[in-house]
Short mmCIF file of C-alpha atoms in Angstrom, two decimals:
data_model
loop_
_atom_site.label_atom_id
_atom_site.label_comp_id
_atom_site.label_asym_id
_atom_site.label_seq_id
_atom_site.Cartn_x
_atom_site.Cartn_y
_atom_site.Cartn_z
CA MET A 1 60.17 -176.18 -54.65
CA ILE A 2 60.36 -173.75 -57.57
CA TYR A 3 63.09 -171.65 -55.98
CA PRO A 4 66.56 -172.79 -54.93
CA GLU A 5 66.90 -173.38 -51.21
CA SER A 6 69.10 -170.33 -50.66
CA ALA A 7 66.94 -167.93 -52.70
CA HIS A 8 65.35 -165.08 -50.77
CA PHE A 9 64.17 -161.54 -51.38
CA THR A 10 64.96 -158.54 -49.26
CA SER A 11 62.28 -156.04 -48.26
CA GLU A 12 63.62 -153.85 -51.07
CA GLY A 13 62.81 -156.60 -53.58
CA GLU A 14 66.38 -157.73 -54.25
CA LEU A 15 66.96 -161.42 -54.99
CA TYR A 16 69.81 -163.16 -53.16
CA LEU A 17 71.23 -166.55 -54.22
CA GLY A 18 73.65 -168.37 -51.93
CA GLY A 19 73.85 -165.23 -49.82
CA ILE A 20 74.90 -163.04 -52.78
CA PRO A 21 72.76 -160.46 -54.62
CA ALA A 22 71.80 -161.78 -58.04
CA CYS A 23 72.63 -158.41 -59.59
CA GLN A 24 76.11 -158.61 -58.09
CA LEU A 25 76.59 -162.03 -59.71
CA VAL A 26 75.76 -160.49 -63.08
CA GLU A 27 78.16 -157.61 -62.46
CA THR A 28 80.94 -160.07 -61.58
CA PHE A 29 80.39 -162.88 -64.08
CA GLY A 30 78.43 -161.29 -66.91
CA SER A 31 75.08 -162.05 -68.46
CA PRO A 32 73.41 -164.35 -69.36
CA LEU A 33 74.56 -166.40 -66.40
CA TYR A 34 73.73 -169.86 -65.16
CA VAL A 35 73.70 -170.02 -61.35
CA VAL A 36 73.59 -173.30 -59.40
CA ASP A 37 72.76 -173.37 -55.70
CA GLU A 38 74.98 -175.86 -53.87
CA ALA A 39 72.60 -176.31 -50.94
CA THR A 40 69.76 -177.34 -53.25
CA VAL A 41 71.89 -179.87 -55.13
CA ARG A 42 73.03 -181.48 -51.90
CA ARG A 43 69.50 -181.47 -50.48
CA ASN A 44 68.08 -183.14 -53.58
CA CYS A 45 70.80 -185.80 -53.53
CA ARG A 46 69.93 -186.60 -49.93
CA TYR A 47 66.23 -186.91 -50.72
CA TYR A 48 67.30 -189.93 -52.77
CA THR A 49 70.07 -191.38 -50.67
CA ASP A 50 68.36 -190.94 -47.29
CA THR A 51 65.03 -192.33 -48.50
CA LEU A 52 66.58 -195.35 -50.18
CA LYS A 53 68.78 -196.14 -47.18
CA SER A 54 65.62 -196.64 -45.16
CA ILE A 55 63.46 -198.51 -47.69
CA TRP A 56 65.86 -200.29 -50.10
CA PRO A 57 69.37 -200.35 -48.60
CA HIS A 58 70.99 -202.20 -51.52
CA HIS A 59 70.91 -199.38 -54.08
CA VAL A 60 72.92 -197.01 -56.24
CA VAL A 61 71.81 -193.51 -57.25
CA LEU A 62 73.21 -192.64 -60.69
CA PHE A 63 72.97 -189.02 -61.77
CA ALA A 64 71.67 -188.71 -65.34
CA GLY A 65 74.55 -186.65 -66.71
CA LYS A 66 72.67 -185.42 -69.76
CA ALA A 67 70.73 -183.06 -67.45
CA ASN A 68 73.79 -180.95 -66.66
CA LEU A 69 77.37 -182.13 -66.75
CA ASN A 70 80.68 -180.53 -65.91
CA ARG A 71 83.58 -181.64 -63.74
CA GLY A 72 82.86 -179.37 -60.79
CA LEU A 73 79.25 -180.48 -60.56
CA LEU A 74 80.26 -184.13 -60.83
CA ASN A 75 82.78 -183.69 -58.02
CA LEU A 76 80.00 -182.29 -55.82
CA LEU A 77 77.67 -185.17 -56.67
CA SER A 78 80.44 -187.67 -56.02
CA GLU A 79 80.85 -186.17 -52.54
CA GLU A 80 77.17 -186.94 -51.97
CA GLY A 81 77.69 -190.59 -52.89
CA LEU A 82 76.13 -190.54 -56.35
CA GLY A 83 77.33 -192.43 -59.39
CA LEU A 84 76.72 -191.44 -63.00
CA ASP A 85 74.80 -192.38 -66.12
CA VAL A 86 76.49 -191.17 -69.33
CA VAL A 87 75.24 -191.29 -72.90
CA SER A 88 78.21 -190.20 -75.02
CA GLY A 89 81.96 -190.33 -75.29
CA GLY A 90 82.15 -186.67 -74.31
CA GLU A 91 80.16 -187.24 -71.13
CA LEU A 92 82.33 -190.24 -70.31
CA TYR A 93 85.53 -188.29 -70.94
CA THR A 94 84.33 -185.50 -68.66
CA ALA A 95 83.42 -187.98 -65.96
CA LEU A 96 86.79 -189.71 -66.15
CA HIS A 97 88.39 -186.33 -65.42
CA SER A 98 86.27 -185.86 -62.29
CA THR A 99 86.23 -187.68 -58.97
CA MET A 100 83.50 -190.05 -60.17
CA VAL A 101 84.73 -193.64 -60.02
CA PRO A 102 84.24 -195.91 -63.08
CA GLU A 103 82.58 -198.72 -61.11
CA ASN A 104 79.73 -196.30 -60.32
CA MET A 105 79.08 -195.42 -63.96
CA VAL A 106 76.87 -196.86 -66.67
CA PHE A 107 76.93 -196.00 -70.37
CA HIS A 108 73.63 -195.74 -72.26
CA GLY A 109 72.84 -194.85 -75.85
CA ASN A 110 71.05 -196.25 -78.89
CA ASN A 111 73.92 -195.68 -81.32
CA LYS A 112 77.23 -195.82 -79.48
CA SER A 113 80.20 -195.58 -81.80
CA GLU A 114 82.95 -198.19 -81.77
CA GLU A 115 85.28 -195.54 -80.37
CA GLU A 116 82.87 -194.92 -77.49
CA LEU A 117 82.46 -198.64 -76.82
CA VAL A 118 86.22 -199.18 -76.77
CA SER A 119 86.69 -196.28 -74.35
CA ALA A 120 84.08 -197.76 -72.03
CA LEU A 121 85.71 -201.19 -72.24
CA GLN A 122 89.14 -199.78 -71.44
CA HIS A 123 87.79 -198.17 -68.27
CA ALA A 124 85.55 -201.09 -67.23
CA ILE A 125 82.35 -199.05 -67.56
CA CYS A 126 79.13 -201.05 -67.46
CA LEU A 127 77.51 -200.89 -70.91
CA VAL A 128 73.74 -200.83 -71.35
CA ILE A 129 73.01 -202.73 -74.57
CA ASP A 130 70.20 -201.09 -76.53
CA HIS A 131 69.68 -203.54 -79.41
CA GLU A 132 71.05 -206.69 -81.00
CA ASP A 133 73.23 -204.90 -83.52
CA GLU A 134 75.10 -203.27 -80.64
CA LEU A 135 75.55 -206.69 -79.07
CA ASP A 136 77.10 -207.93 -82.32
CA THR A 137 79.58 -205.04 -82.27
CA LEU A 138 80.41 -205.54 -78.61
CA ILE A 139 81.09 -209.24 -79.07
CA ARG A 140 83.43 -208.46 -81.95
CA LEU A 141 85.29 -205.75 -80.04
CA THR A 142 85.76 -207.80 -76.88
CA GLN A 143 86.96 -210.85 -78.80
CA ALA A 144 89.41 -208.81 -80.88
CA ARG A 145 90.92 -207.25 -77.75
CA GLN A 146 90.35 -210.16 -75.36
CA ILE A 147 88.81 -207.75 -72.89
CA SER A 148 85.79 -208.50 -70.72
CA ALA A 149 82.66 -206.38 -70.40
CA THR A 150 79.88 -206.04 -67.87
CA VAL A 151 76.55 -205.30 -69.50
CA MET A 152 72.90 -204.64 -68.86
CA LEU A 153 69.99 -204.88 -71.29
CA ARG A 154 67.68 -201.94 -71.87
CA ILE A 155 64.12 -203.23 -72.09
CA LYS A 156 61.06 -201.52 -73.52
CA PRO A 157 58.55 -201.79 -70.66
CA GLU A 158 55.74 -200.68 -73.02
CA ILE A 159 54.40 -198.11 -70.56
CA GLU A 160 52.85 -194.85 -71.76
CA ALA A 161 53.93 -192.16 -69.31
CA HIS A 162 51.92 -188.93 -69.44
CA THR A 163 54.55 -186.48 -70.60
CA HIS A 164 55.62 -184.70 -73.78
CA ASP A 165 55.81 -186.97 -76.84
CA TYR A 166 59.47 -186.06 -77.34
CA ILE A 167 60.46 -187.34 -73.89
CA LYS A 168 58.50 -190.59 -73.76
CA THR A 169 60.94 -193.48 -73.89
CA GLY A 170 59.22 -196.57 -72.48
CA HIS A 171 56.49 -197.21 -75.07
CA ILE A 172 56.73 -199.85 -77.78
CA ASP A 173 57.36 -197.37 -80.62
CA SER A 174 60.50 -195.91 -79.06
CA LYS A 175 63.97 -195.72 -80.53
CA PHE A 176 65.30 -197.03 -77.20
CA GLY A 177 65.45 -200.58 -75.94
CA ILE A 178 64.77 -204.22 -76.68
CA ASP A 179 61.23 -205.52 -77.07
CA LYS A 180 60.04 -208.18 -74.65
CA ASP A 181 59.86 -210.96 -77.23
CA SER A 182 63.60 -210.71 -77.92
CA ILE A 183 64.87 -210.71 -74.33
CA VAL A 184 65.46 -214.42 -73.79
CA ALA A 185 67.24 -214.96 -77.13
CA ILE A 186 69.58 -212.03 -76.46
CA VAL A 187 70.31 -213.22 -72.92
CA LYS A 188 71.25 -216.65 -74.27
CA ARG A 189 73.58 -215.02 -76.79
CA ILE A 190 75.31 -213.15 -73.97
CA GLN A 191 75.57 -216.35 -71.94
CA ALA A 192 77.39 -217.93 -74.87
CA CYS A 193 80.06 -215.20 -74.79
CA PRO A 194 82.62 -215.85 -72.04
CA LEU A 195 83.89 -212.26 -72.17
CA LEU A 196 80.45 -210.78 -71.41
CA THR A 197 78.81 -210.72 -67.98
CA LEU A 198 75.14 -209.78 -67.82
CA ARG A 199 74.58 -207.80 -64.63
CA GLY A 200 70.93 -206.86 -64.94
CA LEU A 201 68.10 -205.14 -66.77
CA HIS A 202 67.54 -201.45 -67.39
CA SER A 203 64.41 -199.50 -68.23
CA HIS A 204 63.29 -195.90 -68.47
CA ILE A 205 59.78 -194.57 -69.13
CA GLY A 206 60.33 -190.88 -69.84
CA SER A 207 60.93 -187.51 -68.28
CA GLN A 208 59.05 -184.82 -66.33
CA ILE A 209 56.51 -187.38 -65.07
CA PHE A 210 54.07 -186.39 -62.31
CA ASP A 211 52.30 -189.74 -61.75
CA THR A 212 53.76 -192.49 -59.55
CA LEU A 213 51.60 -195.27 -61.01
CA PRO A 214 53.84 -195.84 -64.06
CA TYR A 215 56.77 -196.47 -61.72
CA ARG A 216 54.80 -199.06 -59.77
CA ASP A 217 53.84 -200.74 -63.04
CA LEU A 218 57.45 -200.55 -64.23
CA ALA A 219 58.77 -202.35 -61.14
CA THR A 220 56.18 -205.09 -61.54
CA ILE A 221 56.86 -205.59 -65.25
CA MET A 222 60.63 -205.65 -64.90
CA VAL A 223 60.65 -208.22 -62.10
CA GLY A 224 58.47 -210.36 -64.35
CA HIS A 225 61.15 -210.16 -67.06
CA MET A 226 63.87 -211.05 -64.55
CA ASP A 227 61.87 -214.05 -63.39
CA LYS A 228 61.36 -215.22 -66.97
CA ILE A 229 65.13 -214.99 -67.55
CA ARG A 230 65.68 -217.06 -64.41
CA GLN A 231 63.28 -219.72 -65.61
CA GLU A 232 64.40 -219.90 -69.25
CA CYS A 233 68.10 -219.05 -68.96
CA GLY A 234 68.93 -220.33 -65.50
CA ILE A 235 70.45 -217.11 -64.13
CA VAL A 236 69.40 -214.72 -61.38
CA LEU A 237 70.29 -211.19 -62.39
CA PRO A 238 71.51 -209.14 -59.41
CA ASP A 239 70.75 -205.60 -60.65
CA LEU A 240 67.60 -203.79 -61.73
CA ASN A 241 67.77 -200.24 -63.06
CA LEU A 242 64.38 -198.48 -63.04
CA GLY A 243 65.64 -195.25 -64.60
CA GLY A 244 64.47 -191.83 -63.53
CA GLY A 245 62.25 -189.13 -64.96
CA ILE A 246 60.23 -187.89 -62.00
CA GLY A 247 59.14 -184.32 -62.65
CA ILE A 248 59.82 -181.04 -60.88
CA GLN A 249 57.79 -177.91 -60.31
CA TYR A 250 58.44 -175.16 -62.85
CA VAL A 251 55.28 -173.12 -62.22
CA LEU A 252 52.68 -173.06 -59.45
CA SER A 253 50.25 -175.26 -61.39
CA ASP A 254 52.79 -178.11 -61.61
CA ASP A 255 52.15 -180.81 -59.00
CA PRO A 256 54.93 -183.41 -59.01
CA PRO A 257 55.10 -186.02 -56.25
CA LEU A 258 57.66 -185.78 -53.50
CA ILE A 259 60.83 -187.73 -54.28
CA SER A 260 60.31 -189.76 -51.10
CA ASP A 261 56.74 -190.66 -52.13
CA TYR A 262 57.78 -191.70 -55.63
CA LEU A 263 60.60 -193.89 -54.30
CA THR A 264 58.46 -195.41 -51.56
CA GLN A 265 55.66 -196.38 -53.92
CA MET A 266 58.04 -197.77 -56.52
CA CYS A 267 59.88 -199.83 -53.91
CA GLU A 268 56.61 -201.13 -52.44
CA ALA A 269 55.67 -202.44 -55.88
CA LEU A 270 59.18 -203.85 -56.38
CA LYS A 271 59.04 -205.70 -53.09
CA ALA A 272 55.57 -207.09 -53.85
CA ALA A 273 56.67 -208.29 -57.29
CA CYS A 274 59.78 -209.99 -55.89
CA MET A 275 57.73 -211.74 -53.23
CA HIS A 276 55.13 -212.81 -55.80
CA HIS A 277 57.80 -214.43 -57.99
CA GLN A 278 59.92 -215.54 -55.01
CA PHE A 279 62.74 -213.61 -56.62
CA PRO A 280 65.70 -212.33 -54.56
CA PHE A 281 65.61 -208.60 -53.94
CA PRO A 282 67.92 -207.05 -56.57
CA ARG A 283 70.23 -204.12 -56.12
CA LEU A 284 68.15 -201.15 -57.22
CA LEU A 285 69.60 -198.50 -59.52
CA VAL A 286 67.82 -195.22 -60.20
CA GLU A 287 68.85 -192.41 -62.54
CA PRO A 288 67.58 -188.99 -61.45
CA GLY A 289 68.75 -185.97 -63.40
CA ARG A 290 66.27 -183.11 -63.52
CA SER A 291 65.09 -183.74 -59.94
CA ILE A 292 68.68 -183.35 -58.68
CA VAL A 293 69.68 -180.14 -60.47
CA GLY A 294 66.56 -178.62 -62.05
CA ASN A 295 65.34 -176.39 -59.23
CA ALA A 296 68.93 -175.79 -58.07
CA GLY A 297 69.59 -173.65 -61.13
CA VAL A 298 68.47 -170.24 -62.32
CA THR A 299 69.42 -168.16 -65.35
CA LEU A 300 70.04 -164.44 -65.02
CA TYR A 301 69.53 -162.14 -68.02
CA THR A 302 69.98 -158.41 -68.50
CA VAL A 303 66.95 -156.63 -69.91
CA GLY A 304 67.58 -154.71 -73.12
CA ALA A 305 64.89 -152.92 -75.05
CA THR A 306 61.12 -153.19 -74.75
CA LYS A 307 58.74 -152.91 -77.69
CA HIS A 308 55.08 -151.92 -77.47
CA ILE A 309 52.74 -153.17 -80.19
CA SER A 310 49.49 -151.29 -79.68
CA GLY A 311 46.52 -153.50 -78.91
CA ILE A 312 48.61 -156.67 -79.11
CA ARG A 313 51.50 -157.03 -76.65
CA ASP A 314 54.59 -155.61 -75.00
CA TYR A 315 57.86 -157.36 -75.75
CA LEU A 316 60.69 -157.54 -73.22
CA PHE A 317 64.03 -158.36 -74.85
CA VAL A 318 66.82 -160.14 -72.96
CA ASP A 319 70.45 -160.81 -73.86
CA GLY A 320 69.96 -164.56 -74.26
CA GLY A 321 67.15 -166.84 -75.32
CA MET A 322 66.79 -170.00 -77.37
CA ALA A 323 70.51 -170.76 -77.57
CA ASP A 324 70.90 -170.96 -73.79
CA ASN A 325 67.39 -172.32 -73.17
CA PRO A 326 65.85 -174.20 -76.11
CA ARG A 327 63.18 -175.93 -73.98
CA PRO A 328 60.34 -173.44 -74.61
CA MET A 329 60.75 -173.94 -78.37
CA MET A 330 61.23 -177.72 -78.17
CA TYR A 331 58.78 -178.72 -75.45
CA GLN A 332 56.57 -175.64 -74.94
CA SER A 333 58.03 -175.50 -71.43
CA ASN A 334 56.84 -172.98 -68.85
CA TYR A 335 58.94 -171.20 -66.23
CA THR A 336 58.62 -168.85 -63.28
CA PHE A 337 60.19 -165.38 -63.67
CA CYS A 338 61.02 -162.40 -61.51
CA LEU A 339 62.98 -159.17 -61.69
CA ALA A 340 65.94 -159.72 -59.43
CA ASN A 341 66.22 -156.03 -58.52
CA LYS A 342 62.57 -154.97 -58.00
CA ASN A 343 60.51 -157.91 -56.80
CA ASN A 344 58.80 -155.67 -54.20
CA LEU A 345 56.92 -153.67 -56.83
CA PRO A 346 53.46 -154.55 -58.20
CA PHE A 347 53.40 -157.22 -60.91
CA ASP A 348 51.12 -155.05 -63.03
CA HIS A 349 52.62 -155.35 -66.51
CA LEU A 350 52.32 -158.23 -68.98
CA TYR A 351 55.35 -158.96 -71.12
CA THR A 352 56.23 -161.46 -73.78
CA ILE A 353 59.85 -162.32 -73.04
CA ALA A 354 61.85 -162.62 -76.25
CA GLY A 355 65.45 -163.55 -76.87
CA LYS A 356 68.04 -161.91 -79.08
CA TYR A 357 68.34 -164.63 -81.71
CA CYS A 358 67.31 -164.33 -85.33
CA GLU A 359 64.22 -166.53 -85.04
CA SER A 360 60.61 -165.45 -84.62
CA GLY A 361 60.13 -168.44 -82.33
CA ASP A 362 62.80 -167.25 -79.91
CA ILE A 363 60.26 -166.64 -77.15
CA LEU A 364 60.94 -167.68 -73.56
CA ALA A 365 57.39 -166.96 -72.37
CA LYS A 366 54.23 -165.08 -73.28
CA ASP A 367 52.16 -162.77 -71.07
CA VAL A 368 54.33 -162.88 -67.97
CA ALA A 369 53.26 -160.55 -65.15
CA LEU A 370 56.18 -158.43 -63.91
CA PRO A 371 56.81 -154.98 -62.50
CA ALA A 372 57.47 -152.32 -65.11
CA VAL A 373 60.92 -152.97 -66.54
CA LYS A 374 63.65 -150.71 -67.73
CA LYS A 375 66.85 -151.35 -69.60
CA GLY A 376 69.50 -152.88 -67.35
CA ASP A 377 67.11 -154.70 -65.01
CA VAL A 378 68.06 -158.29 -64.21
CA LEU A 379 65.52 -160.96 -65.12
CA CYS A 380 65.70 -164.27 -63.26
CA VAL A 381 64.30 -167.52 -64.68
CA PHE A 382 63.89 -170.23 -62.06
CA GLY A 383 64.21 -173.97 -62.63
CA THR A 384 66.89 -173.87 -65.33
CA GLY A 385 69.43 -176.22 -63.73
CA ALA A 386 68.54 -179.12 -66.04
CA TYR A 387 68.70 -179.28 -69.85
CA ASN A 388 69.61 -175.62 -70.36
CA TYR A 389 73.40 -175.60 -70.31
CA SER A 390 73.52 -179.17 -71.63
CA MET A 391 71.33 -178.30 -74.64
CA ALA A 392 72.81 -174.86 -75.28
CA SER A 393 74.23 -173.94 -78.69
CA HIS A 394 76.33 -171.33 -80.45
CA TYR A 395 73.42 -170.30 -82.68
CA ASN A 396 74.11 -166.94 -84.38
CA ARG A 397 77.70 -167.41 -83.18
CA CYS A 398 76.76 -166.19 -79.74
CA LEU A 399 78.80 -167.12 -76.68
CA LEU A 400 77.71 -169.71 -74.16
CA PRO A 401 77.10 -168.32 -70.66
CA ALA A 402 79.29 -169.01 -67.67
CA MET A 403 78.04 -171.22 -64.85
CA VAL A 404 78.74 -170.47 -61.21
CA LEU A 405 78.07 -172.42 -58.02
CA VAL A 406 76.87 -170.35 -55.07
CA GLY A 407 76.63 -171.08 -51.37
CA ASN A 408 77.47 -169.53 -48.03
CA GLN A 409 78.17 -166.15 -49.61
CA SER A 410 80.86 -167.58 -51.89
CA THR A 411 81.10 -168.53 -55.56
CA LYS A 412 82.94 -171.10 -57.63
CA VAL A 413 83.11 -170.94 -61.40
CA LEU A 414 81.96 -174.29 -62.82
CA VAL A 415 82.17 -173.28 -66.49
CA LYS A 416 83.96 -170.22 -67.86
CA ARG A 417 82.16 -167.89 -70.24
CA ASP A 418 82.96 -168.39 -73.90
CA THR A 419 85.24 -165.97 -75.68
CA TYR A 420 85.27 -164.89 -79.31
CA ASP A 421 88.75 -166.34 -79.69
CA GLY A 422 87.45 -169.66 -78.41
CA LEU A 423 84.53 -169.43 -80.80
CA ILE A 424 86.78 -169.44 -83.86
CA ALA A 425 89.47 -171.73 -82.42
CA HIS A 426 88.35 -174.73 -84.48
CA ASP A 427 87.70 -172.84 -87.72
CA CYS A 428 90.00 -173.86 -90.54
CA ILE A 429 90.90 -171.34 -93.23
#
C-alpha cells in the first residue's frame, strides 16, 4: 500500500508509473514533479463507495479537499461519485469551476470570512457552523439578504486520537467545534431562525489515525448527541458526518487498518447506538482525504551534489525540499524512497536527504539506505499525494512543481509548473 497501484520496477531497476518511466516523466515535465496515479485514486474511492454500499447504503463520501485540490483531480473524483469538503473560499471557488455539484459539498472552517459565507450562501453550499459567533454572523447575513441556509453543527466529541498533536481535532482543547454543553442552546437558536435549516451534526477526531476504536467511540457519542437534541428540541436530524482521518502507510513499520475494516467497525457501532436509542438510521457522511490520494502520489526529484562529512554523514542534495514537502519539518513525517533509475543495485549507502532551501532544517529524511548516487539520478518519494502540493510554498522565491496524472501509458497535466513571470505577476512597484 506504500506504492501506487501502477508502480513497478523493471529488471534493470527502472521505476515505471502509469506505464511510463519515471525518468521520462522528469525529462518531459521537469523536476521536482508531483505524479498522481489515476488507477490508485479510483481504487481508493471505490474502497469507500463499494464498502458503504454494502453496509450503510444511505451515505455520501466527501473528499477532504485540503489534502490535494485542483480542478482535474476534482473532476476525476466526481466521476467516482464523491462529493467535497472545502475549508476556504479558494477551495470553494476551485470546486465551483469543476464538475463537482454544490449539493454534494460542505464548507468547514473555524474562521470563515463574511465574503466566504456569502459565496457559500449564493451557491447553496451546506455550512458547518463551528461556534456561536459564526452563527451570529450567519443569521445576520441571511436576514439581510433574505436567503436561506442549510447548516450542520461541528461538535467536539472529546476523543483523544493517537496522532501528532498538531493534527488532533476532536479533544476538548481544540480550536474546532462546539462543546457538548452548548449544543442544545445553539440548536434552539437555529430553530428560531426561519431562514436556517439544521441538517445534522459533524465531528472529526484528527488525521493519520491507525486505531479504529476512536471511530467506534465517535459514532456512539454522536448518536447520543442526536438523541439528546431529539428529546430536548423535538427534531430528528437526518445527517451525521463522522469526518475522516484514517491513516495510510508511509513506511513499512506503519500499520493502518484497511479502509473496509475501519468503515465496517464504525458502522457497527453506529448501528448499535441507533438501536440503543431507538433513533432512525441517519445518512452517513465521511470525509476521507489522505486515504484517497496519499499513496496515489509520488514526488520525483533530480539529485544534485553529495557532501561527505567524515565520521558523521553523507548528504544527498535534491532540487526541492521543504517548500514542496513541509511535512518532515512540521510533523517529523517519514517516507519511503528509491532511486527511480537504479533500484536493482544494492542499497548499501546511507544518505541524509536535504533540500535546496536556505534552512538548516530543510531535511526530507536522515540515514536513508540507497544505492550509490550520482548527479542527475532521479529520487522518488512515495506517499506524497496528500498535503504536499496543498501545503507547498514559494519559499526562497522558488517555483512550485507541476503535477501530472498518469495511467495507461498516458499523461494529463493537472497543474502547470510555475514560471518566473508568474512569480512576480502580483508584485507592485
